[in-house]
Amino acid sequence: MSAERGAPQLMDYPTDARRAVLSRRIRYFVAATIAYNVIEAIIAITEGARVSSTALIGFGLDSVIEVSSAAAVAWQFSAANPQSREKITLRVIALSFFGLAIFVTVDAVRSLFGLGEAEHSTVGLALAAVSLAIMPALSRAQRPRGPRTGFCHCCCGFEADTAVYLPLRCTSRRPDSQ
């Protein structure tokens, strides 16, 4: 098919100057992501420990993963040739997710044996709601720049999962189980 008949066109690769501008913008978004997620992790892990909430602690650990991922991406794009660092960056991100999976698995086994019941957390609900608004906006802002620089940004849906799970969990308790 030809271009006249609506065939998809391959994206033109940017010039070196344009690539530098796009890479700089990605670094700014990555810095904003890191800053927000550090705050989110501190609040979520602290509050999760206070109320014994695996969901909040997992949410905070996910923020730690996002910080390590963003830092890895920032490191990747600090190189003259970012693609040369992509494999190491992806390994760092993958190892972070495996760490979270281990935490969730251990806590699930604890829950099977009835060890620990979470308390209600208004702070956790508010944090999840704020994150549900902020993180997708940051992700959307980064997404159009990634393919133009040879980088594909992935965003976890953990904020949405937590924002849906926590209110349901808080409202579905039986009065005698509190």
JSON list of C-alpha atoms in Angstrom, two decimals:
[
{"chain": "A", "resi": 1, "resn": "MET", "atom": "CA", "xyz": [0.00, 0.00, 0.00]},
{"chain": "A", "resi": 2, "resn": "SER", "atom": "CA", "xyz": [1.19, 3.49, -0.63]},
{"chain": "A", "resi": 3, "resn": "ALA", "atom": "CA", "xyz": [1.11, 6.62, 1.52]},
{"chain": "A", "resi": 4, "resn": "GLU", "atom": "CA", "xyz": [-1.73, 8.00, -0.61]},
{"chain": "A", "resi": 5, "resn": "ARG", "atom": "CA", "xyz": [-3.97, 5.08, 0.33]},
{"chain": "A", "resi": 6, "resn": "GLY", "atom": "CA", "xyz": [-3.46, 5.51, 4.07]},
{"chain": "A", "resi": 7, "resn": "ALA", "atom": "CA", "xyz": [-0.67, 3.01, 4.68]},
{"chain": "A", "resi": 8, "resn": "PRO", "atom": "CA", "xyz": [1.00, 3.44, 8.05]},
{"chain": "A", "resi": 9, "resn": "GLN", "atom": "CA", "xyz": [4.27, 5.32, 7.85]},
{"chain": "A", "resi": 10, "resn": "LEU", "atom": "CA", "xyz": [7.35, 4.55, 9.89]},
{"chain": "A", "resi": 11, "resn": "MET", "atom": "CA", "xyz": [8.16, 7.28, 12.37]},
{"chain": "A", "resi": 12, "resn": "ASP", "atom": "CA", "xyz": [10.95, 9.57, 11.27]},
{"chain": "A", "resi": 13, "resn": "TYR", "atom": "CA", "xyz": [13.87, 9.47, 13.67]},
{"chain": "A", "resi": 14, "resn": "PRO", "atom": "CA", "xyz": [14.67, 12.85, 15.17]},
{"chain": "A", "resi": 15, "resn": "THR", "atom": "CA", "xyz": [17.81, 14.78, 14.50]},
{"chain": "A", "resi": 16, "resn": "ASP", "atom": "CA", "xyz": [20.53, 14.70, 17.14]},
{"chain": "A", "resi": 17, "resn": "ALA", "atom": "CA", "xyz": [19.50, 18.17, 18.34]},
{"chain": "A", "resi": 18, "resn": "ARG", "atom": "CA", "xyz": [15.83, 17.14, 18.67]},
{"chain": "A", "resi": 19, "resn": "ARG", "atom": "CA", "xyz": [16.81, 13.89, 20.39]},
{"chain": "A", "resi": 20, "resn": "ALA", "atom": "CA", "xyz": [18.83, 15.93, 22.93]},
{"chain": "A", "resi": 21, "resn": "VAL", "atom": "CA", "xyz": [15.81, 18.15, 23.66]},
{"chain": "A", "resi": 22, "resn": "LEU", "atom": "CA", "xyz": [13.51, 15.13, 24.05]},
{"chain": "A", "resi": 23, "resn": "SER", "atom": "CA", "xyz": [16.02, 13.33, 26.28]},
{"chain": "A", "resi": 24, "resn": "ARG", "atom": "CA", "xyz": [16.30, 16.40, 28.51]},
{"chain": "A", "resi": 25, "resn": "ARG", "atom": "CA", "xyz": [12.51, 16.57, 28.82]},
{"chain": "A", "resi": 26, "resn": "ILE", "atom": "CA", "xyz": [12.37, 12.88, 29.74]},
{"chain": "A", "resi": 27, "resn": "ARG", "atom": "CA", "xyz": [14.95, 13.53, 32.48]},
{"chain": "A", "resi": 28, "resn": "TYR", "atom": "CA", "xyz": [12.72, 16.31, 33.89]},
{"chain": "A", "resi": 29, "resn": "PHE", "atom": "CA", "xyz": [9.70, 14.00, 33.95]},
{"chain": "A", "resi": 30, "resn": "VAL", "atom": "CA", "xyz": [11.80, 11.26, 35.52]},
{"chain": "A", "resi": 31, "resn": "ALA", "atom": "CA", "xyz": [12.95, 13.70, 38.22]},
{"chain": "A", "resi": 32, "resn": "ALA", "atom": "CA", "xyz": [9.33, 14.65, 38.95]},
{"chain": "A", "resi": 33, "resn": "THR", "atom": "CA", "xyz": [8.38, 10.97, 39.12]},
{"chain": "A", "resi": 34, "resn": "ILE", "atom": "CA", "xyz": [11.24, 10.23, 41.52]},
{"chain": "A", "resi": 35, "resn": "ALA", "atom": "CA", "xyz": [10.35, 13.17, 43.79]},
{"chain": "A", "resi": 36, "resn": "TYR", "atom": "CA", "xyz": [6.66, 12.24, 43.97]},
{"chain": "A", "resi": 37, "resn": "ASN", "atom": "CA", "xyz": [7.33, 8.55, 44.51]},
{"chain": "A", "resi": 38, "resn": "VAL", "atom": "CA", "xyz": [9.82, 9.14, 47.32]},
{"chain": "A", "resi": 39, "resn": "ILE", "atom": "CA", "xyz": [7.13, 11.10, 49.17]},
{"chain": "A", "resi": 40, "resn": "GLU", "atom": "CA", "xyz": [4.50, 8.49, 48.31]},
{"chain": "A", "resi": 41, "resn": "ALA", "atom": "CA", "xyz": [6.74, 5.62, 49.50]},
{"chain": "A", "resi": 42, "resn": "ILE", "atom": "CA", "xyz": [7.50, 7.27, 52.83]},
{"chain": "A", "resi": 43, "resn": "ILE", "atom": "CA", "xyz": [3.84, 7.99, 53.54]},
{"chain": "A", "resi": 44, "resn": "ALA", "atom": "CA", "xyz": [2.55, 4.60, 52.34]},
{"chain": "A", "resi": 45, "resn": "ILE", "atom": "CA", "xyz": [5.14, 2.46, 54.12]},
{"chain": "A", "resi": 46, "resn": "THR", "atom": "CA", "xyz": [4.89, 4.46, 57.36]},
{"chain": "A", "resi": 47, "resn": "GLU", "atom": "CA", "xyz": [1.09, 4.40, 57.36]},
{"chain": "A", "resi": 48, "resn": "GLY", "atom": "CA", "xyz": [0.99, 0.77, 56.22]},
{"chain": "A", "resi": 49, "resn": "ALA", "atom": "CA", "xyz": [3.23, -0.26, 59.11]},
{"chain": "A", "resi": 50, "resn": "ARG", "atom": "CA", "xyz": [1.09, 1.77, 61.54]},
{"chain": "A", "resi": 51, "resn": "VAL", "atom": "CA", "xyz": [-2.17, 0.08, 60.48]},
{"chain": "A", "resi": 52, "resn": "SER", "atom": "CA", "xyz": [-0.66, -3.31, 59.55]},
{"chain": "A", "resi": 53, "resn": "SER", "atom": "CA", "xyz": [-1.80, -2.94, 55.94]},
{"chain": "A", "resi": 54, "resn": "THR", "atom": "CA", "xyz": [-0.10, -5.15, 53.39]},
{"chain": "A", "resi": 55, "resn": "ALA", "atom": "CA", "xyz": [-1.83, -3.20, 50.63]},
{"chain": "A", "resi": 56, "resn": "LEU", "atom": "CA", "xyz": [-0.33, 0.10, 51.81]},
{"chain": "A", "resi": 57, "resn": "ILE", "atom": "CA", "xyz": [3.11, -1.38, 52.41]},
{"chain": "A", "resi": 58, "resn": "GLY", "atom": "CA", "xyz": [2.97, -2.99, 48.96]},
{"chain": "A", "resi": 59, "resn": "PHE", "atom": "CA", "xyz": [1.86, 0.36, 47.54]},
{"chain": "A", "resi": 60, "resn": "GLY", "atom": "CA", "xyz": [4.86, 2.00, 49.18]},
{"chain": "A", "resi": 61, "resn": "LEU", "atom": "CA", "xyz": [7.19, -0.72, 47.90]},
{"chain": "A", "resi": 62, "resn": "ASP", "atom": "CA", "xyz": [5.76, -0.18, 44.43]},
{"chain": "A", "resi": 63, "resn": "SER", "atom": "CA", "xyz": [6.73, 3.47, 44.81]},
{"chain": "A", "resi": 64, "resn": "VAL", "atom": "CA", "xyz": [10.25, 2.35, 45.72]},
{"chain": "A", "resi": 65, "resn": "ILE", "atom": "CA", "xyz": [10.23, 0.24, 42.54]},
{"chain": "A", "resi": 66, "resn": "GLU", "atom": "CA", "xyz": [9.09, 3.24, 40.52]},
{"chain": "A", "resi": 67, "resn": "VAL", "atom": "CA", "xyz": [11.90, 5.33, 42.05]},
{"chain": "A", "resi": 68, "resn": "SER", "atom": "CA", "xyz": [14.51, 2.69, 41.24]},
{"chain": "A", "resi": 69, "resn": "SER", "atom": "CA", "xyz": [13.04, 2.36, 37.74]},
{"chain": "A", "resi": 70, "resn": "ALA", "atom": "CA", "xyz": [13.05, 6.12, 37.21]},
{"chain": "A", "resi": 71, "resn": "ALA", "atom": "CA", "xyz": [16.61, 6.35, 38.52]},
{"chain": "A", "resi": 72, "resn": "ALA", "atom": "CA", "xyz": [17.64, 3.55, 36.17]},
{"chain": "A", "resi": 73, "resn": "VAL", "atom": "CA", "xyz": [16.00, 5.37, 33.25]},
{"chain": "A", "resi": 74, "resn": "ALA", "atom": "CA", "xyz": [17.70, 8.63, 34.26]},
{"chain": "A", "resi": 75, "resn": "TRP", "atom": "CA", "xyz": [21.02, 6.76, 34.32]},
{"chain": "A", "resi": 76, "resn": "GLN", "atom": "CA", "xyz": [20.22, 5.22, 30.93]},
{"chain": "A", "resi": 77, "resn": "PHE", "atom": "CA", "xyz": [19.50, 8.61, 29.36]},
{"chain": "A", "resi": 78, "resn": "SER", "atom": "CA", "xyz": [22.59, 10.22, 30.86]},
{"chain": "A", "resi": 79, "resn": "ALA", "atom": "CA", "xyz": [24.69, 8.22, 28.38]},
{"chain": "A", "resi": 80, "resn": "ALA", "atom": "CA", "xyz": [25.61, 9.48, 24.94]},
{"chain": "A", "resi": 81, "resn": "ASN", "atom": "CA", "xyz": [23.93, 6.37, 23.54]},
{"chain": "A", "resi": 82, "resn": "PRO", "atom": "CA", "xyz": [20.97, 5.51, 25.85]},
{"chain": "A", "resi": 83, "resn": "GLN", "atom": "CA", "xyz": [20.19, 2.29, 23.97]},
{"chain": "A", "resi": 84, "resn": "SER", "atom": "CA", "xyz": [23.54, 0.87, 25.10]},
{"chain": "A", "resi": 85, "resn": "ARG", "atom": "CA", "xyz": [22.30, 0.90, 28.71]},
{"chain": "A", "resi": 86, "resn": "GLU", "atom": "CA", "xyz": [18.79, -0.39, 28.05]},
{"chain": "A", "resi": 87, "resn": "LYS", "atom": "CA", "xyz": [19.46, -4.05, 28.95]},
{"chain": "A", "resi": 88, "resn": "ILE", "atom": "CA", "xyz": [20.92, -3.18, 32.37]},
{"chain": "A", "resi": 89, "resn": "THR", "atom": "CA", "xyz": [18.06, -0.73, 33.01]},
{"chain": "A", "resi": 90, "resn": "LEU", "atom": "CA", "xyz": [15.47, -3.41, 32.26]},
{"chain": "A", "resi": 91, "resn": "ARG", "atom": "CA", "xyz": [17.24, -5.87, 34.59]},
{"chain": "A", "resi": 92, "resn": "VAL", "atom": "CA", "xyz": [17.16, -3.38, 37.47]},
{"chain": "A", "resi": 93, "resn": "ILE", "atom": "CA", "xyz": [13.44, -2.86, 36.94]},
{"chain": "A", "resi": 94, "resn": "ALA", "atom": "CA", "xyz": [12.75, -6.60, 36.68]},
{"chain": "A", "resi": 95, "resn": "LEU", "atom": "CA", "xyz": [14.68, -7.37, 39.88]},
{"chain": "A", "resi": 96, "resn": "SER", "atom": "CA", "xyz": [12.67, -4.70, 41.68]},
{"chain": "A", "resi": 97, "resn": "PHE", "atom": "CA", "xyz": [9.42, -6.37, 40.66]},
{"chain": "A", "resi": 98, "resn": "PHE", "atom": "CA", "xyz": [10.71, -9.77, 41.77]},
{"chain": "A", "resi": 99, "resn": "GLY", "atom": "CA", "xyz": [11.44, -8.23, 45.19]},
{"chain": "A", "resi": 100, "resn": "LEU", "atom": "CA", "xyz": [7.86, -6.98, 45.43]},
{"chain": "A", "resi": 101, "resn": "ALA", "atom": "CA", "xyz": [6.57, -10.41, 44.36]},
{"chain": "A", "resi": 102, "resn": "ILE", "atom": "CA", "xyz": [8.55, -12.03, 47.18]},
{"chain": "A", "resi": 103, "resn": "PHE", "atom": "CA", "xyz": [7.05, -9.59, 49.70]},
{"chain": "A", "resi": 104, "resn": "VAL", "atom": "CA", "xyz": [3.52, -10.23, 48.47]},
{"chain": "A", "resi": 105, "resn": "THR", "atom": "CA", "xyz": [4.06, -14.00, 48.51]},
{"chain": "A", "resi": 106, "resn": "VAL", "atom": "CA", "xyz": [5.41, -14.02, 52.08]},
{"chain": "A", "resi": 107, "resn": "ASP", "atom": "CA", "xyz": [2.59, -11.79, 53.27]},
{"chain": "A", "resi": 108, "resn": "ALA", "atom": "CA", "xyz": [-0.02, -13.93, 51.51]},
{"chain": "A", "resi": 109, "resn": "VAL", "atom": "CA", "xyz": [1.29, -16.98, 53.37]},
{"chain": "A", "resi": 110, "resn": "ARG", "atom": "CA", "xyz": [1.12, -15.00, 56.64]},
{"chain": "A", "resi": 111, "resn": "SER", "atom": "CA", "xyz": [-2.48, -14.05, 55.85]},
{"chain": "A", "resi": 112, "resn": "LEU", "atom": "CA", "xyz": [-3.39, -17.68, 55.20]},
{"chain": "A", "resi": 113, "resn": "PHE", "atom": "CA", "xyz": [-2.39, -18.42, 58.78]},
{"chain": "A", "resi": 114, "resn": "GLY", "atom": "CA", "xyz": [-4.39, -15.45, 60.10]},
{"chain": "A", "resi": 115, "resn": "LEU", "atom": "CA", "xyz": [-1.40, -13.42, 61.20]},
{"chain": "A", "resi": 116, "resn": "GLY", "atom": "CA", "xyz": [-2.36, -9.75, 61.22]},
{"chain": "A", "resi": 117, "resn": "GLU", "atom": "CA", "xyz": [-5.50, -7.82, 60.33]},
{"chain": "A", "resi": 118, "resn": "ALA", "atom": "CA", "xyz": [-5.23, -4.33, 58.85]},
{"chain": "A", "resi": 119, "resn": "GLU", "atom": "CA", "xyz": [-6.92, -1.30, 60.37]},
{"chain": "A", "resi": 120, "resn": "HIS", "atom": "CA", "xyz": [-8.78, 1.40, 58.43]},
{"chain": "A", "resi": 121, "resn": "SER", "atom": "CA", "xyz": [-6.53, 4.17, 57.05]},
{"chain": "A", "resi": 122, "resn": "THR", "atom": "CA", "xyz": [-7.93, 7.47, 55.83]},
{"chain": "A", "resi": 123, "resn": "VAL", "atom": "CA", "xyz": [-4.36, 8.57, 55.06]},
{"chain": "A", "resi": 124, "resn": "GLY", "atom": "CA", "xyz": [-3.91, 5.50, 52.84]},
{"chain": "A", "resi": 125, "resn": "LEU", "atom": "CA", "xyz": [-7.16, 6.14, 50.99]},
{"chain": "A", "resi": 126, "resn": "ALA", "atom": "CA", "xyz": [-6.27, 9.79, 50.40]},
{"chain": "A", "resi": 127, "resn": "LEU", "atom": "CA", "xyz": [-2.77, 8.86, 49.23]},
{"chain": "A", "resi": 128, "resn": "ALA", "atom": "CA", "xyz": [-4.16, 6.30, 46.78]},
{"chain": "A", "resi": 129, "resn": "ALA", "atom": "CA", "xyz": [-6.64, 8.84, 45.39]},
{"chain": "A", "resi": 130, "resn": "VAL", "atom": "CA", "xyz": [-3.96, 11.54, 44.94]},
{"chain": "A", "resi": 131, "resn": "SER", "atom": "CA", "xyz": [-1.63, 9.02, 43.29]},
{"chain": "A", "resi": 132, "resn": "LEU", "atom": "CA", "xyz": [-4.40, 7.85, 41.00]},
{"chain": "A", "resi": 133, "resn": "ALA", "atom": "CA", "xyz": [-4.63, 11.42, 39.70]},
{"chain": "A", "resi": 134, "resn": "ILE", "atom": "CA", "xyz": [-0.93, 12.31, 39.57]},
{"chain": "A", "resi": 135, "resn": "MET", "atom": "CA", "xyz": [0.80, 9.19, 38.25]},
{"chain": "A", "resi": 136, "resn": "PRO", "atom": "CA", "xyz": [-1.26, 8.66, 35.09]},
{"chain": "A", "resi": 137, "resn": "ALA", "atom": "CA", "xyz": [-0.75, 12.34, 34.24]},
{"chain": "A", "resi": 138, "resn": "LEU", "atom": "CA", "xyz": [3.02, 11.95, 34.57]},
{"chain": "A", "resi": 139, "resn": "SER", "atom": "CA", "xyz": [2.90, 8.78, 32.50]},
{"chain": "A", "resi": 140, "resn": "ARG", "atom": "CA", "xyz": [0.85, 10.44, 29.75]},
{"chain": "A", "resi": 141, "resn": "ALA", "atom": "CA", "xyz": [3.30, 13.34, 29.64]},
{"chain": "A", "resi": 142, "resn": "GLN", "atom": "CA", "xyz": [6.24, 10.94, 29.21]},
{"chain": "A", "resi": 143, "resn": "ARG", "atom": "CA", "xyz": [4.67, 8.56, 26.71]},
{"chain": "A", "resi": 144, "resn": "PRO", "atom": "CA", "xyz": [4.85, 10.67, 23.51]},
{"chain": "A", "resi": 145, "resn": "ARG", "atom": "CA", "xyz": [8.52, 11.44, 24.05]},
{"chain": "A", "resi": 146, "resn": "GLY", "atom": "CA", "xyz": [9.69, 7.87, 24.60]},
{"chain": "A", "resi": 147, "resn": "PRO", "atom": "CA", "xyz": [9.29, 6.35, 21.13]},
{"chain": "A", "resi": 148, "resn": "ARG", "atom": "CA", "xyz": [10.95, 9.39, 19.54]},
{"chain": "A", "resi": 149, "resn": "THR", "atom": "CA", "xyz": [14.08, 8.75, 21.58]},
{"chain": "A", "resi": 150, "resn": "GLY", "atom": "CA", "xyz": [14.07, 4.96, 21.33]},
{"chain": "A", "resi": 151, "resn": "PHE", "atom": "CA", "xyz": [12.66, 4.47, 24.84]},
{"chain": "A", "resi": 152, "resn": "CYS", "atom": "CA", "xyz": [9.35, 2.88, 25.74]},
{"chain": "A", "resi": 153, "resn": "HIS", "atom": "CA", "xyz": [7.96, 3.95, 29.14]},
{"chain": "A", "resi": 154, "resn": "CYS", "atom": "CA", "xyz": [5.82, 1.49, 31.08]},
{"chain": "A", "resi": 155, "resn": "CYS", "atom": "CA", "xyz": [3.56, 2.56, 33.90]},
{"chain": "A", "resi": 156, "resn": "CYS", "atom": "CA", "xyz": [2.28, 0.24, 36.60]},
{"chain": "A", "resi": 157, "resn": "GLY", "atom": "CA", "xyz": [-1.40, 0.12, 37.33]},
{"chain": "A", "resi": 158, "resn": "PHE", "atom": "CA", "xyz": [-0.74, -0.39, 41.04]},
{"chain": "A", "resi": 159, "resn": "GLU", "atom": "CA", "xyz": [-2.20, 3.04, 41.90]},
{"chain": "A", "resi": 160, "resn": "ALA", "atom": "CA", "xyz": [-5.51, 2.11, 40.29]},
{"chain": "A", "resi": 161, "resn": "ASP", "atom": "CA", "xyz": [-5.53, -1.34, 41.87]},
{"chain": "A", "resi": 162, "resn": "THR", "atom": "CA", "xyz": [-4.86, 0.08, 45.31]},
{"chain": "A", "resi": 163, "resn": "ALA", "atom": "CA", "xyz": [-7.33, 2.95, 44.90]},
{"chain": "A", "resi": 164, "resn": "VAL", "atom": "CA", "xyz": [-10.06, 0.41, 44.09]},
{"chain": "A", "resi": 165, "resn": "TYR", "atom": "CA", "xyz": [-9.00, -2.29, 46.59]},
{"chain": "A", "resi": 166, "resn": "LEU", "atom": "CA", "xyz": [-8.60, -0.13, 49.72]},
{"chain": "A", "resi": 167, "resn": "PRO", "atom": "CA", "xyz": [-12.09, 1.43, 49.75]},
{"chain": "A", "resi": 168, "resn": "LEU", "atom": "CA", "xyz": [-13.68, -1.94, 48.97]},
{"chain": "A", "resi": 169, "resn": "ARG", "atom": "CA", "xyz": [-11.69, -3.59, 51.71]},
{"chain": "A", "resi": 170, "resn": "CYS", "atom": "CA", "xyz": [-12.61, -0.89, 54.22]},
{"chain": "A", "resi": 171, "resn": "THR", "atom": "CA", "xyz": [-16.32, -1.03, 53.42]},
{"chain": "A", "resi": 172, "resn": "SER", "atom": "CA", "xyz": [-16.66, -4.80, 53.08]},
{"chain": "A", "resi": 173, "resn": "ARG", "atom": "CA", "xyz": [-15.73, -5.70, 56.68]},
{"chain": "A", "resi": 174, "resn": "ARG", "atom": "CA", "xyz": [-18.32, -7.25, 58.88]},
{"chain": "A", "resi": 175, "resn": "PRO", "atom": "CA", "xyz": [-19.01, -5.22, 62.04]},
{"chain": "A", "resi": 176, "resn": "ASP", "atom": "CA", "xyz": [-18.01, -8.17, 64.24]},
{"chain": "A", "resi": 177, "resn": "SER", "atom": "CA", "xyz": [-14.59, -8.48, 62.52]},
{"chain": "A", "resi": 178, "resn": "GLN", "atom": "CA", "xyz": [-13.42, -4.98, 63.50]}
]
